[in-house]
GROMACS .gro file of C-alpha atoms in nm:
model
  308
    1MET     CA    1   0.677  -1.897   2.749
    2GLU     CA    2   0.793  -1.649   2.485
    3CYS     CA    3   0.630  -1.634   2.145
    4SER     CA    4   0.707  -1.452   1.823
    5GLY     CA    5   0.518  -1.375   1.507
    6ALA     CA    6   0.230  -1.160   1.393
    7GLU     CA    7  -0.016  -1.318   1.636
    8SER     CA    8   0.199  -1.242   1.942
    9PHE     CA    9   0.346  -0.901   1.860
   10GLN     CA   10   0.187  -0.604   2.033
   11MET     CA   11   0.308  -0.249   1.995
   12PRO     CA   12   0.481  -0.134   2.318
   13SER     CA   13   0.272   0.113   2.514
   14CYS     CA   14   0.332   0.350   2.802
   15GLY     CA   15  -0.040   0.400   2.857
   16SER     CA   16  -0.241   0.300   3.162
   17VAL     CA   17  -0.409  -0.035   3.218
   18SER     CA   18  -0.732  -0.119   3.039
   19GLY     CA   19  -1.029   0.075   3.173
   20ALA     CA   20  -0.824   0.362   3.311
   21GLU     CA   21  -0.778   0.698   3.148
   22GLU     CA   22  -0.497   0.679   2.891
   23GLU     CA   23  -0.189   0.886   2.963
   24PRO     CA   24  -0.062   1.122   2.693
   25ALA     CA   25   0.238   0.996   2.498
   26LEU     CA   26   0.574   1.158   2.566
   27PRO     CA   27   0.730   1.371   2.290
   28PRO     CA   28   0.988   1.179   2.081
   29ASP     CA   29   1.288   1.367   2.224
   30GLN     CA   30   1.181   1.286   2.580
   31LEU     CA   31   1.118   0.923   2.490
   32ARG     CA   32   1.467   0.895   2.342
   33SER     CA   33   1.631   1.057   2.647
   34LEU     CA   34   1.430   0.836   2.883
   35TYR     CA   35   1.532   0.523   2.692
   36ARG     CA   36   1.900   0.613   2.704
   37GLU     CA   37   1.878   0.695   3.075
   38ILE     CA   38   1.710   0.365   3.157
   39SER     CA   39   1.935   0.154   2.934
   40GLY     CA   40   2.252   0.299   3.083
   41VAL     CA   41   2.439   0.218   2.760
   42PRO     CA   42   2.600   0.513   2.577
   43PRO     CA   43   2.514   0.504   2.205
   44VAL     CA   44   2.790   0.411   1.963
   45TYR     CA   45   2.632   0.637   1.700
   46ASP     CA   46   2.385   0.923   1.710
   47ARG     CA   47   2.239   0.864   1.365
   48LEU     CA   48   2.206   0.588   1.106
   49ILE     CA   49   2.193   0.622   0.728
   50LEU     CA   50   2.083   0.300   0.560
   51MET     CA   51   2.153   0.321   0.187
   52VAL     CA   52   2.001   0.039  -0.018
   53ILE     CA   53   2.139  -0.004  -0.370
   54ASP     CA   54   1.882  -0.239  -0.517
   55GLY     CA   55   2.027  -0.540  -0.699
   56LEU     CA   56   2.397  -0.458  -0.650
   57PRO     CA   57   2.607  -0.779  -0.642
   58ALA     CA   58   2.868  -0.767  -0.365
   59GLU     CA   59   3.140  -0.885  -0.604
   60PHE     CA   60   3.105  -0.559  -0.800
   61VAL     CA   61   3.247  -0.384  -0.492
   62LEU     CA   62   3.436  -0.653  -0.300
   63GLY     CA   63   3.549  -0.889  -0.573
   64ARG     CA   64   3.523  -1.264  -0.547
   65GLY     CA   65   3.741  -1.545  -0.414
   66GLY     CA   66   3.983  -1.305  -0.244
   67LYS     CA   67   4.047  -1.115  -0.566
   68PRO     CA   68   3.941  -0.750  -0.616
   69PRO     CA   69   3.667  -0.653  -0.862
   70ILE     CA   70   3.755  -0.623  -1.230
   71ARG     CA   71   3.915  -0.293  -1.329
   72GLU     CA   72   3.597  -0.152  -1.482
   73MET     CA   73   3.407  -0.200  -1.158
   74MET     CA   74   3.691  -0.064  -0.945
   75GLU     CA   75   3.706   0.253  -1.154
   76SER     CA   76   3.328   0.295  -1.132
   77MET     CA   77   3.337   0.344  -0.754
   78PRO     CA   78   3.666   0.524  -0.679
   79TYR     CA   79   3.558   0.686  -0.354
   80THR     CA   80   3.416   0.365  -0.208
   81GLN     CA   81   3.728   0.175  -0.315
   82SER     CA   82   3.947   0.440  -0.148
   83LEU     CA   83   3.759   0.387   0.180
   84LEU     CA   84   3.809   0.010   0.158
   85ALA     CA   85   4.175   0.041   0.064
   86GLY     CA   86   4.233   0.297   0.342
   87CYS     CA   87   4.072   0.071   0.604
   88LYS     CA   88   3.797   0.327   0.666
   89ALA     CA   89   3.518   0.086   0.572
   90VAL     CA   90   3.454  -0.283   0.613
   91GLY     CA   91   3.260  -0.487   0.359
   92TYR     CA   92   3.088  -0.824   0.368
   93HIS     CA   93   2.935  -1.063   0.118
   94ALA     CA   94   2.594  -1.080   0.287
   95LYS     CA   95   2.422  -1.399   0.176
   96ALA     CA   96   2.054  -1.336   0.108
   97ALA     CA   97   1.801  -1.616   0.148
   98PRO     CA   98   1.563  -1.687  -0.139
   99PRO     CA   99   1.330  -1.558  -0.262
  100THR     CA  100   1.567  -1.284  -0.373
  101VAL     CA  101   1.309  -1.015  -0.438
  102THR     CA  102   1.288  -0.681  -0.263
  103MET     CA  103   0.996  -0.700  -0.020
  104PRO     CA  104   1.090  -1.022   0.163
  105ARG     CA  105   1.453  -0.916   0.175
  106LEU     CA  106   1.364  -0.585   0.342
  107LYS     CA  107   1.143  -0.765   0.593
  108ALA     CA  108   1.427  -1.005   0.669
  109MET     CA  109   1.681  -0.730   0.726
  110VAL     CA  110   1.467  -0.541   0.978
  111SER     CA  111   1.309  -0.836   1.159
  112GLY     CA  112   1.521  -1.147   1.108
  113ALA     CA  113   1.218  -1.324   0.963
  114ILE     CA  114   1.294  -1.561   0.677
  115GLY     CA  115   1.023  -1.535   0.413
  116GLY     CA  116   0.888  -1.802   0.184
  117PHE     CA  117   0.814  -1.808  -0.184
  118LEU     CA  118   0.459  -1.691  -0.110
  119ASP     CA  119   0.626  -1.356  -0.047
  120VAL     CA  120   0.701  -1.334  -0.420
  121ALA     CA  121   0.327  -1.291  -0.480
  122PHE     CA  122   0.299  -1.043  -0.193
  123ASN     CA  123   0.586  -0.844  -0.346
  124PHE     CA  124   0.334  -0.713  -0.600
  125ASN     CA  125   0.072  -0.632  -0.334
  126THR     CA  126   0.271  -0.539  -0.024
  127GLN     CA  127   0.080  -0.531   0.303
  128ALA     CA  128   0.170  -0.349   0.624
  129PHE     CA  129   0.428  -0.545   0.825
  130VAL     CA  130   0.288  -0.630   1.170
  131GLU     CA  131   0.561  -0.854   1.309
  132ASP     CA  132   0.814  -0.727   1.560
  133ASN     CA  133   1.093  -0.534   1.389
  134LEU     CA  134   1.365  -0.289   1.473
  135LEU     CA  135   1.221   0.004   1.279
  136ASP     CA  136   0.911  -0.005   1.497
  137GLN     CA  137   1.131  -0.040   1.804
  138LEU     CA  138   1.334   0.266   1.703
  139HIS     CA  139   1.011   0.458   1.654
  140MET     CA  140   0.881   0.347   1.994
  141ILE     CA  141   1.182   0.494   2.175
  142GLY     CA  142   1.142   0.832   2.008
  143SER     CA  143   1.361   0.803   1.699
  144LYS     CA  144   1.239   0.996   1.396
  145LEU     CA  145   1.277   0.807   1.068
  146VAL     CA  146   1.291   0.949   0.716
  147MET     CA  147   1.252   0.735   0.402
  148LEU     CA  148   1.335   0.826   0.042
  149GLY     CA  149   1.308   0.587  -0.253
  150ASP     CA  150   1.136   0.254  -0.312
  151GLU     CA  151   0.777   0.288  -0.188
  152THR     CA  152   0.788  -0.073  -0.064
  153TRP     CA  153   0.909   0.074   0.266
  154ILE     CA  154   0.601   0.295   0.290
  155LYS     CA  155   0.370   0.001   0.217
  156LEU     CA  156   0.542  -0.208   0.485
  157PHE     CA  157   0.541   0.076   0.739
  158PRO     CA  158   0.257   0.311   0.637
  159THR     CA  159   0.249   0.521   0.957
  160LEU     CA  160   0.611   0.505   1.065
  161PHE     CA  161   0.804   0.776   0.883
  162TYR     CA  162   0.841   1.135   0.995
  163ARG     CA  163   0.905   1.231   0.631
  164GLN     CA  164   0.885   1.018   0.319
  165ASP     CA  165   0.898   1.037  -0.059
  166GLY     CA  166   0.841   0.710  -0.238
  167VAL     CA  167   0.883   0.596  -0.598
  168SER     CA  168   0.743   0.288  -0.769
  169SER     CA  169   0.979  -0.004  -0.825
  170PHE     CA  170   0.781  -0.150  -1.115
  171TYR     CA  171   0.867   0.097  -1.394
  172VAL     CA  172   1.183  -0.097  -1.476
  173ARG     CA  173   1.257   0.107  -1.788
  174ASP     CA  174   1.325   0.406  -1.563
  175THR     CA  175   1.688   0.416  -1.455
  176ILE     CA  176   1.712   0.793  -1.404
  177GLU     CA  177   1.415   0.955  -1.231
  178VAL     CA  178   1.384   0.683  -0.966
  179ASP     CA  179   1.728   0.781  -0.834
  180LEU     CA  180   1.712   1.155  -0.896
  181ASN     CA  181   1.394   1.159  -0.689
  182VAL     CA  182   1.600   1.032  -0.394
  183SER     CA  183   1.913   1.240  -0.443
  184ARG     CA  184   1.722   1.568  -0.485
  185HIS     CA  185   1.648   1.552  -0.111
  186LEU     CA  186   2.005   1.478  -0.001
  187GLU     CA  187   2.123   1.834   0.060
  188PHE     CA  188   1.823   1.911   0.280
  189GLU     CA  189   1.827   1.583   0.475
  190LEU     CA  190   2.202   1.579   0.536
  191ALA     CA  191   2.174   1.928   0.685
  192ALA     CA  192   1.861   1.848   0.890
  193LYS     CA  193   1.899   1.770   1.261
  194ASP     CA  194   1.553   1.630   1.332
  195TRP     CA  195   1.594   1.263   1.230
  196SER     CA  196   1.772   0.966   1.383
  197ALA     CA  197   1.757   0.723   1.091
  198LEU     CA  198   1.752   0.799   0.719
  199ILE     CA  199   1.670   0.530   0.462
  200LEU     CA  200   1.777   0.586   0.100
  201HIS     CA  201   1.661   0.316  -0.142
  202TYR     CA  202   1.799   0.351  -0.495
  203LEU     CA  203   1.637   0.145  -0.771
  204GLY     CA  204   1.821   0.249  -1.089
  205LEU     CA  205   2.098  -0.011  -1.083
  206ASP     CA  206   1.847  -0.295  -1.048
  207HIS     CA  207   1.650  -0.152  -1.339
  208ALA     CA  208   1.969  -0.128  -1.547
  209GLY     CA  209   2.022  -0.499  -1.484
  210HIS     CA  210   1.669  -0.585  -1.594
  211ILE     CA  211   1.722  -0.390  -1.915
  212GLY     CA  212   2.065  -0.514  -2.017
  213GLY     CA  213   2.197  -0.761  -1.759
  214ARG     CA  214   2.520  -0.735  -1.563
  215GLN     CA  215   2.707  -0.612  -1.866
  216SER     CA  216   2.461  -0.331  -1.941
  217ILE     CA  217   2.627  -0.010  -2.059
  218LEU     CA  218   2.418   0.160  -1.790
  219MET     CA  219   2.572  -0.044  -1.507
  220THR     CA  220   2.896   0.145  -1.460
  221GLN     CA  221   2.711   0.477  -1.494
  222LYS     CA  222   2.480   0.381  -1.209
  223MET     CA  223   2.774   0.263  -0.998
  224LYS     CA  224   2.947   0.598  -1.046
  225GLU     CA  225   2.627   0.772  -0.942
  226MET     CA  226   2.598   0.557  -0.628
  227ASP     CA  227   2.965   0.617  -0.548
  228ASP     CA  228   2.901   0.992  -0.559
  229VAL     CA  229   2.609   0.953  -0.317
  230ILE     CA  230   2.835   0.761  -0.076
  231ARG     CA  231   3.094   1.038  -0.108
  232ARG     CA  232   2.838   1.310  -0.034
  233VAL     CA  233   2.693   1.129   0.265
  234HIS     CA  234   3.033   1.043   0.409
  235ALA     CA  235   3.165   1.397   0.359
  236ALA     CA  236   2.861   1.541   0.537
  237SER     CA  237   2.910   1.310   0.835
  238ILE     CA  238   3.279   1.408   0.859
  239LEU     CA  239   3.204   1.781   0.846
  240ASP     CA  240   2.954   1.757   1.130
  241LYS     CA  241   3.201   1.697   1.411
  242MET     CA  242   2.931   1.685   1.678
  243ASP     CA  243   2.739   1.408   1.507
  244LYS     CA  244   2.843   1.044   1.503
  245THR     CA  245   2.686   0.887   1.194
  246LEU     CA  246   2.696   0.528   1.078
  247LEU     CA  247   2.654   0.481   0.704
  248VAL     CA  248   2.550   0.129   0.606
  249VAL     CA  249   2.539   0.051   0.233
  250VAL     CA  250   2.351  -0.267   0.151
  251SER     CA  251   2.190  -0.441  -0.142
  252ASP     CA  252   1.875  -0.646  -0.105
  253HIS     CA  253   1.993  -0.912  -0.353
  254GLY     CA  254   2.226  -0.962  -0.648
  255MET     CA  255   2.141  -1.054  -1.006
  256THR     CA  256   2.210  -1.320  -1.267
  257GLU     CA  257   2.414  -1.255  -1.580
  258GLY     CA  258   2.086  -1.163  -1.751
  259GLY     CA  259   1.995  -0.918  -1.475
  260ASN     CA  260   1.722  -1.129  -1.314
  261HIS     CA  261   1.675  -1.236  -0.953
  262GLY     CA  262   1.440  -1.433  -0.732
  263GLY     CA  263   1.620  -1.766  -0.706
  264SER     CA  264   1.900  -1.912  -0.494
  265SER     CA  265   2.207  -1.897  -0.720
  266TYR     CA  266   2.529  -1.743  -0.590
  267GLU     CA  267   2.487  -1.445  -0.822
  268GLU     CA  268   2.135  -1.375  -0.690
  269THR     CA  269   2.213  -1.420  -0.319
  270ASP     CA  270   2.549  -1.234  -0.317
  271SER     CA  271   2.435  -0.907  -0.160
  272LEU     CA  272   2.649  -0.629  -0.011
  273ALA     CA  273   2.687  -0.507   0.348
  274LEU     CA  274   2.930  -0.216   0.378
  275PHE     CA  275   2.986  -0.032   0.708
  276ILE     CA  276   3.133   0.319   0.708
  277GLY     CA  277   3.182   0.486   1.045
  278HIS     CA  278   3.436   0.544   1.321
  279SER     CA  279   3.399   0.193   1.466
  280ALA     CA  280   3.468   0.040   1.124
  281GLU     CA  281   3.805   0.213   1.085
  282ARG     CA  282   4.120   0.018   1.158
  283SER     CA  283   4.496   0.045   1.111
  284ASP     CA  284   4.529  -0.269   0.902
  285CYS     CA  285   4.284  -0.454   0.677
  286SER     CA  286   4.247  -0.684   0.380
  287PRO     CA  287   3.955  -0.525   0.193
  288TYR     CA  288   3.903  -0.806  -0.057
  289ASP     CA  289   3.903  -1.102   0.179
  290GLN     CA  290   3.594  -1.317   0.129
  291ASN     CA  291   3.424  -1.195   0.447
  292GLU     CA  292   3.081  -1.357   0.458
  293VAL     CA  293   2.777  -1.305   0.681
  294LEU     CA  294   2.409  -1.379   0.660
  295GLN     CA  295   2.214  -1.081   0.530
  296VAL     CA  296   1.963  -1.091   0.817
  297LYS     CA  297   2.244  -1.063   1.072
  298SER     CA  298   2.417  -0.772   0.899
  299GLY     CA  299   2.095  -0.572   0.869
  300LEU     CA  300   1.987  -0.637   1.227
  301PHE     CA  301   2.336  -0.549   1.355
  302ALA     CA  302   2.329  -0.210   1.185
  303LEU     CA  303   1.990  -0.124   1.331
  304ARG     CA  304   2.071  -0.256   1.676
  305ILE     CA  305   2.379  -0.039   1.723
  306GLN     CA  306   2.163   0.260   1.631
  307ALA     CA  307   1.907   0.166   1.895
  308GLU     CA  308   2.160   0.101   2.171
   0.00000   0.00000   0.00000
């Protein structure tokens, strides 16, 4: 009988049986090669970049009810809109389950676990995540992971990342340094060849919402900044002809008109899942169709195709 949950999950091990001398672990590169050899499935992508734009409502990028976003939002993300219009990206309204706060949403995206409202309390005192999840599975097969941004990731996975630089999510008056602290590493990380998955978690747009709501004068500025990050990442993946990179842009939740979140309203659960990579390109598309998925499925899909 199969079980799941914290009480049944054990980290995979290649060591010997109990009582015998433990065998040394294989280096990550050898683990990754061994996994691919055993699986017999050629990888669709070599690397994954998961970009989390905290609090970004999907309708700011994909519109609502089959209609494109309002002009102000369209003009705030010209590069992203050009990818959608050119059928080089595919976007989904990824419905997030309540509670729509960061920590349980991240856990859901990497594990498929649906949290409860007790997680709202844990959001302020995040503990290491011990349930089975795809980040741990990637690590187990030799993938090196790098994380930049919201330190919630580091609290959930304190020993997982090959490199990390975290920022606190609770200084909500800060809409500048929290994002500059991520982007200052971009040039180095996009040129580096030693990682398989890169997580970028930007907090500034969520903070702008908390300060002034959806109509904050800071909102379009933050969207332009995020659009430039997408442009830089996409350009780097195009220039590196030998590297097949999947860029997945997601939001953990949306926000109400006042910039709040946590509940189950459409505005709070309307999160984004945007896929940019060779398998997402097509000859014909309707970028503003109301394509809907569950957030847990979109996040797990992105991580699975990196592992396979």
